Coordinates of C-alpha atoms and ligand atoms in Angstrom, one line a residue:
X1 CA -33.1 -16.4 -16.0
X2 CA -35.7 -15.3 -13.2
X3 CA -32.9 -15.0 -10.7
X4 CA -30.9 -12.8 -12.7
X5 CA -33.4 -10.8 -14.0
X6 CA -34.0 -10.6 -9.9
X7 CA -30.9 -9.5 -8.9
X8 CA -30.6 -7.0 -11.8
X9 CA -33.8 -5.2 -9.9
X10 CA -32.4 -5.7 -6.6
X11 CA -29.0 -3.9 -7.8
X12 CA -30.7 -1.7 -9.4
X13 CA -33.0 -0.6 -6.3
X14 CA -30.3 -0.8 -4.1
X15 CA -27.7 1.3 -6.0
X16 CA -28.3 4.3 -3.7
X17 CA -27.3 2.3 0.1
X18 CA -24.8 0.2 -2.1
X19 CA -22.6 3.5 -3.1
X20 CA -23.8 4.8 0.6
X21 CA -22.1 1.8 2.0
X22 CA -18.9 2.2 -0.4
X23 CA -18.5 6.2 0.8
X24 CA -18.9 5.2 4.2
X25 CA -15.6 3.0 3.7
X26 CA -13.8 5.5 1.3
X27 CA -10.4 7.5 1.9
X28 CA -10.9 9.5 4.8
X29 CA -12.9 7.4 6.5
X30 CA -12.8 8.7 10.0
X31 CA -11.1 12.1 9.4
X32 CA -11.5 15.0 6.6
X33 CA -11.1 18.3 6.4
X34 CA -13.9 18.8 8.3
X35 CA -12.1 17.4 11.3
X36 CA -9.0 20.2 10.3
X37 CA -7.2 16.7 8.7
X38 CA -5.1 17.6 5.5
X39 CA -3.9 14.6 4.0
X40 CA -1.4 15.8 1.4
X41 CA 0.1 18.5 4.4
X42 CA 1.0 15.3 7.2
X43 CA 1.3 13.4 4.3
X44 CA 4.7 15.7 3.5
X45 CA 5.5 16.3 6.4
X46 CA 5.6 12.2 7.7
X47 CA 7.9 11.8 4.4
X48 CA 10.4 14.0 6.1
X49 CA 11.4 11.0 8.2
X50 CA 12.6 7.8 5.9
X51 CA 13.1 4.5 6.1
X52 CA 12.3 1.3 5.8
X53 CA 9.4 0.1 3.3
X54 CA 6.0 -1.4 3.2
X55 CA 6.2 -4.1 0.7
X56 CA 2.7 -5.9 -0.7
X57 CA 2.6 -9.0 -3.0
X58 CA -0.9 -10.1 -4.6
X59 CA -0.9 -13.4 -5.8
X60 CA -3.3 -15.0 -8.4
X61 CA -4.5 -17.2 -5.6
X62 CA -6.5 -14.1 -4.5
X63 CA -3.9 -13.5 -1.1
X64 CA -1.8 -10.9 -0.3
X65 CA 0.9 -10.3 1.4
X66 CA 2.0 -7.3 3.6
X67 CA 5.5 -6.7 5.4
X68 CA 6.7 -4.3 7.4
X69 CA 9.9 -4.3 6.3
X70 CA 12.4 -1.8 8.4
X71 CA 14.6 -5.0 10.2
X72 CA 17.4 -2.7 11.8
X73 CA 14.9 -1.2 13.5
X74 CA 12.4 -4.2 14.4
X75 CA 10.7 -2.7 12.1
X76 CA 9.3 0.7 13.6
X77 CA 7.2 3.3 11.5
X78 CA 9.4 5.5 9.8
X79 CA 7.1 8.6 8.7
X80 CA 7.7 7.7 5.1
X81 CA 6.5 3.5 5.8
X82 CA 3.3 5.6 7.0
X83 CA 3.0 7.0 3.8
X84 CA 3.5 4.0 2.4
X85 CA 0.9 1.6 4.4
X86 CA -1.9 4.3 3.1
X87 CA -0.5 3.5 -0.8
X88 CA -0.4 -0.2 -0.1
X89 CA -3.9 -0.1 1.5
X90 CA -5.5 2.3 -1.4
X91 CA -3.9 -0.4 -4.3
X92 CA -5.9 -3.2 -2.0
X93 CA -9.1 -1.1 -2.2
X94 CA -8.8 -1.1 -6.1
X95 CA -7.9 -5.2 -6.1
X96 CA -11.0 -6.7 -7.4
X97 CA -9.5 -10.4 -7.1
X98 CA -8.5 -9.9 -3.3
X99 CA -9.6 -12.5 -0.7
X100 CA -7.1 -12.5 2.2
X101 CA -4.4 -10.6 3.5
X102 CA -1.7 -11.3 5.7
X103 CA 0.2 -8.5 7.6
X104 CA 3.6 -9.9 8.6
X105 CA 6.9 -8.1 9.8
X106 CA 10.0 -9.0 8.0
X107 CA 12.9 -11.0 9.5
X108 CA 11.1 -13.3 12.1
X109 CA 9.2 -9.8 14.1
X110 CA 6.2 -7.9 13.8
X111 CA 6.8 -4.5 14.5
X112 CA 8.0 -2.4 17.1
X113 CA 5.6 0.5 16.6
X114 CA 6.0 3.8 15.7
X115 CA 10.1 4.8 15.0
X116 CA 11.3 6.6 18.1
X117 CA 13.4 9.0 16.4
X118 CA 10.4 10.8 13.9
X119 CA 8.3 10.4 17.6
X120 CA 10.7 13.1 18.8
X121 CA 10.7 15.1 16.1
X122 CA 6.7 15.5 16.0
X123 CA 6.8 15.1 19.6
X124 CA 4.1 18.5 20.0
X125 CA 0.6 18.4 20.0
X126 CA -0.3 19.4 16.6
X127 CA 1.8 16.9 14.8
X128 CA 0.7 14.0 17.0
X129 CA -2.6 14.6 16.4
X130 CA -2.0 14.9 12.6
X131 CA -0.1 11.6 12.6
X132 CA -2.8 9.8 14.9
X133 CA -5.9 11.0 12.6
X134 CA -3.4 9.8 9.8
X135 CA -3.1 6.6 11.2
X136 CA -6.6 6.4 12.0
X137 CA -7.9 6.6 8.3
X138 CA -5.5 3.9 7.1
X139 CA -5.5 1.3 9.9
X140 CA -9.8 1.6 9.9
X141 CA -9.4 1.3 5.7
X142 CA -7.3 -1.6 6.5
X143 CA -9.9 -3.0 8.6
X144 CA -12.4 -2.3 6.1
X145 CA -10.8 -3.9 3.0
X146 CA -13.6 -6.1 1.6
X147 CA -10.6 -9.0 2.2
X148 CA -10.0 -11.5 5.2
X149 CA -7.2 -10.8 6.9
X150 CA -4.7 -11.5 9.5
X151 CA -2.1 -10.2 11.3
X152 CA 1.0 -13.0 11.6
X153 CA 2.8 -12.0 14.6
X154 CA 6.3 -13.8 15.2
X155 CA 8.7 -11.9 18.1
X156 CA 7.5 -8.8 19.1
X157 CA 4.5 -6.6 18.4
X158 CA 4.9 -3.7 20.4
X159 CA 2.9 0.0 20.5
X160 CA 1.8 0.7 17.3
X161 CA 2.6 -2.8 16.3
X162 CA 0.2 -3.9 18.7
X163 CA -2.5 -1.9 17.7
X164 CA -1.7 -2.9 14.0
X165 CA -2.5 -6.4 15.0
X166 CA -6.0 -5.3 15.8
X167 CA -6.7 -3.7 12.2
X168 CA -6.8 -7.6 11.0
X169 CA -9.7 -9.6 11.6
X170 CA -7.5 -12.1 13.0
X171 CA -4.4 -12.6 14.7
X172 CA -2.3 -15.7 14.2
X173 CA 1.0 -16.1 16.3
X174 CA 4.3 -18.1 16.5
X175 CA 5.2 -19.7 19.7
X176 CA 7.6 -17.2 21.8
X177 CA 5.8 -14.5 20.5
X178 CA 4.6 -11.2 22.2
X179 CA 2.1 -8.6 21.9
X180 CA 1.9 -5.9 24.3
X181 CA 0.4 -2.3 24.4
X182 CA 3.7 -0.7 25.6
X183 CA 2.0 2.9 25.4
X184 CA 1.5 3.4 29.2
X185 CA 5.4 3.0 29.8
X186 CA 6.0 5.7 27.1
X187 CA 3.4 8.1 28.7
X188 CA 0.6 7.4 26.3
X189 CA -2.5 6.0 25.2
X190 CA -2.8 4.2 21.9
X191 CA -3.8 6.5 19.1
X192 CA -4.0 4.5 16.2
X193 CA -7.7 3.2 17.2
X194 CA -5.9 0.3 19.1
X195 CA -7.9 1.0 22.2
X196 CA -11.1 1.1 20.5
X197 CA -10.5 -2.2 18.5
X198 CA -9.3 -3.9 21.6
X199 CA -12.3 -3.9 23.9
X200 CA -14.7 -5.0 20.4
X201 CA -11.8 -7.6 20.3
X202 CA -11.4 -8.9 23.6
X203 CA -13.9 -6.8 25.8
X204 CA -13.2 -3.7 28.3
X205 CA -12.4 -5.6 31.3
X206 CA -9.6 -7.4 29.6
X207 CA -8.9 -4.6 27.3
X208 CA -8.2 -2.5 30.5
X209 CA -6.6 -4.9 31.8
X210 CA -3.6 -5.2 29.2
X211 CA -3.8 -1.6 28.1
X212 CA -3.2 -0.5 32.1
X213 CA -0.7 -3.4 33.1
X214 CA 1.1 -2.7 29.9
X215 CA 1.3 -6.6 29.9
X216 CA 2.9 -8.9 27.6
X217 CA 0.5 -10.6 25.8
X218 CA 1.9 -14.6 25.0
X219 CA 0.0 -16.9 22.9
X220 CA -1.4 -18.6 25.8
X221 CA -2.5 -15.6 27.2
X222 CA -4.0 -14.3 23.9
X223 CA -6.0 -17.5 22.9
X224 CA -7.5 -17.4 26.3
X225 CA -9.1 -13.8 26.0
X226 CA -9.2 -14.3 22.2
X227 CA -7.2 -11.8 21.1
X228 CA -5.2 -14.5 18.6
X229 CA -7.3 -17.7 17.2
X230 CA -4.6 -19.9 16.8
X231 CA -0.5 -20.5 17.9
X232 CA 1.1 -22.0 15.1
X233 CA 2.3 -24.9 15.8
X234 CA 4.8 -27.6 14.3
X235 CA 8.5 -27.4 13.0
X236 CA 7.7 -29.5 10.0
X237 CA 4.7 -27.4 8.8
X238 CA 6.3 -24.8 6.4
X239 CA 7.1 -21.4 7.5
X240 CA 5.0 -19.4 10.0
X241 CA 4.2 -17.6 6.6
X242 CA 3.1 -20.7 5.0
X243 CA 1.4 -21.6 8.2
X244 CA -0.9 -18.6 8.0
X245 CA -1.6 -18.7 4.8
X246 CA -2.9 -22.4 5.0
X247 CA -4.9 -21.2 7.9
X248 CA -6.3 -18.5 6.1
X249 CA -6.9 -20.3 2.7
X250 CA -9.5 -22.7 4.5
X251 CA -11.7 -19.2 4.6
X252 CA -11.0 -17.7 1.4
X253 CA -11.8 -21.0 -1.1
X254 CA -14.2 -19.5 -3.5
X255 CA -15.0 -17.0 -5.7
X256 CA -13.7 -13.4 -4.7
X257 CA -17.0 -12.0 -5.3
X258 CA -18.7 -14.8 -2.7
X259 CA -15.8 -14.0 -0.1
X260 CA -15.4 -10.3 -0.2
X261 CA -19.6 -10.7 -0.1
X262 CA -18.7 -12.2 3.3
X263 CA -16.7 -9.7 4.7
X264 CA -19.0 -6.9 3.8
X265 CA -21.6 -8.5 6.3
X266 CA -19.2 -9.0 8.8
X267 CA -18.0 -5.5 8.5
X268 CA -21.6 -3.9 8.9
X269 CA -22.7 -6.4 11.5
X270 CA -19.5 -5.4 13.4
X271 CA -20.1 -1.6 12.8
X272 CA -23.5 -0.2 12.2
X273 CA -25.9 -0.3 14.0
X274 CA -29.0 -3.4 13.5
X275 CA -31.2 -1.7 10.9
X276 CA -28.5 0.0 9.0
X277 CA -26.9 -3.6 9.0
X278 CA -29.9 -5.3 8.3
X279 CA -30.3 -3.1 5.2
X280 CA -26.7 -3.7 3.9
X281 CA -26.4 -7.1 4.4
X282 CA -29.8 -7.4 1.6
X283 CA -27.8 -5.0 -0.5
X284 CA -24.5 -7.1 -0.5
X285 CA -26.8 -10.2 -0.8
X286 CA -28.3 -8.6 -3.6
X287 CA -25.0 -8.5 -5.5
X288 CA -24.4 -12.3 -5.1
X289 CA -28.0 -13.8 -5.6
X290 CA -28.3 -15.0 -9.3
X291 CA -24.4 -14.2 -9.6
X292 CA -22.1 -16.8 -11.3
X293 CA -21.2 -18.7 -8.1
X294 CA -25.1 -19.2 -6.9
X295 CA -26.3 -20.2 -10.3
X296 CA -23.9 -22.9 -10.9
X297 CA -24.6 -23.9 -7.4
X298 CA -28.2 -24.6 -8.3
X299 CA -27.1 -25.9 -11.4
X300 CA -24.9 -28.7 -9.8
X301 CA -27.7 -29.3 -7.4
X302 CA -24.9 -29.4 -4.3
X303 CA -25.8 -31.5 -1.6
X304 CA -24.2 -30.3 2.1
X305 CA -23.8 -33.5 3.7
Ligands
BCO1 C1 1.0 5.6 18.9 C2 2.2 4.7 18.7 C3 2.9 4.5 20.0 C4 4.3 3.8 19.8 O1 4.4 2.9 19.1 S1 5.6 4.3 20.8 C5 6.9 3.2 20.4 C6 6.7 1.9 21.2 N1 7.9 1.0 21.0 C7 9.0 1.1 21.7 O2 9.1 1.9 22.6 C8 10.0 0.1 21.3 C9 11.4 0.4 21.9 N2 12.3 -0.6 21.6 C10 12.5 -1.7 22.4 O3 11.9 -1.8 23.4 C11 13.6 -2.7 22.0 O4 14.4 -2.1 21.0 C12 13.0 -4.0 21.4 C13 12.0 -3.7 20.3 C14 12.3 -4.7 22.6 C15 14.1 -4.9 20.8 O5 15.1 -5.1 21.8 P1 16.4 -5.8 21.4 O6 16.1 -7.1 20.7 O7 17.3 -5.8 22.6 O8 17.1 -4.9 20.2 P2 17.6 -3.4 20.3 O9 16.9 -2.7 21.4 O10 19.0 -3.4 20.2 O11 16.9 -2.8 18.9 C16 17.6 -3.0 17.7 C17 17.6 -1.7 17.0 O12 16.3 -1.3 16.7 C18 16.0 0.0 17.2 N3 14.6 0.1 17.6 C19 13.8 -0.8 18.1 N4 12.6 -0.3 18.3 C20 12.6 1.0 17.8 C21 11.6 2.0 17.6 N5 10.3 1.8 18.0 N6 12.0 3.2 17.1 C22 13.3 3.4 16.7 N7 14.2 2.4 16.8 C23 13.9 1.3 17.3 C24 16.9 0.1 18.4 O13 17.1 1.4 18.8 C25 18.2 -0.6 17.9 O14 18.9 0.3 17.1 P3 20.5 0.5 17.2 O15 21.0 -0.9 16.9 O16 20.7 0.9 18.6 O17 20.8 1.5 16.2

């Protein structure tokens, strides 16, 4: 009773920095129209080039599934999949049962970044940059999705594929796979916040390193400057899908609100700076103290030996 009537106070004096925190991760988290970003305008004008789809399956388990699903073109980024990653990633931001995520590429690749042929047609300034600050706002809410997630990576992930793999928290890959930052051979830089994830990922040296050699990342190479946790291993283990989603399962056993708790901590230790982290961690901690999952903890008097 004390300890709810406790955390009833702290929500209640932590209301204001709680819905702080939540605007801070809403929609148009990097760009608005402040920043001359109109979604509905690149929004139309990405739908002008179709293909492929973004396909997302929750499960009761609490994990979802994303694939990039465009196979005849190892699965590139139509405009219109574009559209559709923002879609996929708002419905995650509304499910209150989500714990994991797992961002796969169907038929045995990741992706092979953005599709070549809607590159040429937005090939001028303005568009690019409209695409890139759309990009930007939907890979960062990927990021930010109170989930855990990770990006399974079998064959290639290449460009924009590449820098999807750093919008997950973790990357997992299959032996024989490959990611690589291909932008330098095109002419370019990454643009969908892949730089800027990579050095917090795997630091600026190496960062520079892979972003100026343009060099094929293998999963020896990637556990070693940590830009994948784990190759997964073993014919007789399931899928790589089923693979992943044992990994990932180890992390999200619990109660959603406990987990997604978790993240939220993560996610402000990794982004704001200390006081401003400090402070939301004993908001988020506020919303789990006395909660169902702690009280029946101390009911149960669990032991951690
Ligand atoms: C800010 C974002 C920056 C970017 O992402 S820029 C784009 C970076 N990506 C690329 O340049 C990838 C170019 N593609 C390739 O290198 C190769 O196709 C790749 C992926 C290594 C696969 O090679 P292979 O296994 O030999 O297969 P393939 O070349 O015959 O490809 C099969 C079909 O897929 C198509 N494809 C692959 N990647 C694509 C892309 N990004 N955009 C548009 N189409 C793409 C390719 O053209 C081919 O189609 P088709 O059978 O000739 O009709």
């Amino acid at each position: 009773m004390v300890l709810c009537a406790v955390r009833q106070h702290l929500l209640r004096g932590s209301r204001g920095a709680w819905a702080r925190f939540l605007q801070r991760q809403s929609r148009c988290c990097v760009y608005s129209s402040v920043h001359g970003f109109q979604q509905e305008e690149i929004r139309e004008k990405l739908q002008a080039f179709p293909g492929g789809s973004i396909e997302l399956l929750t499960q009761e388990s609490g994990l979802a599934v994303l694939t990039i699903n465009y196979p005849s073109r190892m699965n590139a980024f139509s405009g219109s999949m574009m559209v559709d990653l923002e879609e996929r990633v708002s419905q995650l931001e509304g499910w209150t049962d989500g714990k994991g995520l797992i961002v796969q590429g169907a038929s045995g690749t990741f992706c092979s970044g953005s599709d070549l042929n809607a590159v040429r047609a937005l090939s001028n300034p303005q568009d690019g940059m409209k695409m890139c600050m759309f990009m930007q706002n939907t890979l960062t809410r990927l990021l930010r999705l109170p989930m855990i997630s990770v990006a399974l990576v079998e064959g290639r992930a290449l460009g924009g594929g590449a820098e999807l793999t750093t919008a997950c928290d973790f990357r997992l890959m299959a032996p024989g796979s490959v990611i690589q930052f291909v932008h330098k051979h095109m002419g370019l830089v990454p643009g969908w916040g892949g730089a800027a994830r990579l050095v917090r990922i795997v630091g600026s040296q190496n960062a520079l390193k892979l972003l100026g050699g343009a060099v094929k990342v293998d999963p020896e190479l990637a556990l070693q400057i940590g830009l994948a946790e784990e190759v997964l291993q073993g014919e007789g283990a399931g899928t790589p899908l089923q693979r992943a989603e044992n990994w990932l399962s180890v992390y999200t056993k619990g109660p959603a609100p406990v987990i997604q708790a978790v993240k939220k901590v993560v996610l402000s230790g990794r982004e704001l700076p200390l006081s401003e982290a400090l402070r939301t961690e004993k908001d988020v901690f506020g919303t789990v103290w006395g909660g169902p999952a702690n009280m029946q903890a101390l009911a149960s008097k669990s032991k951690h030996r």
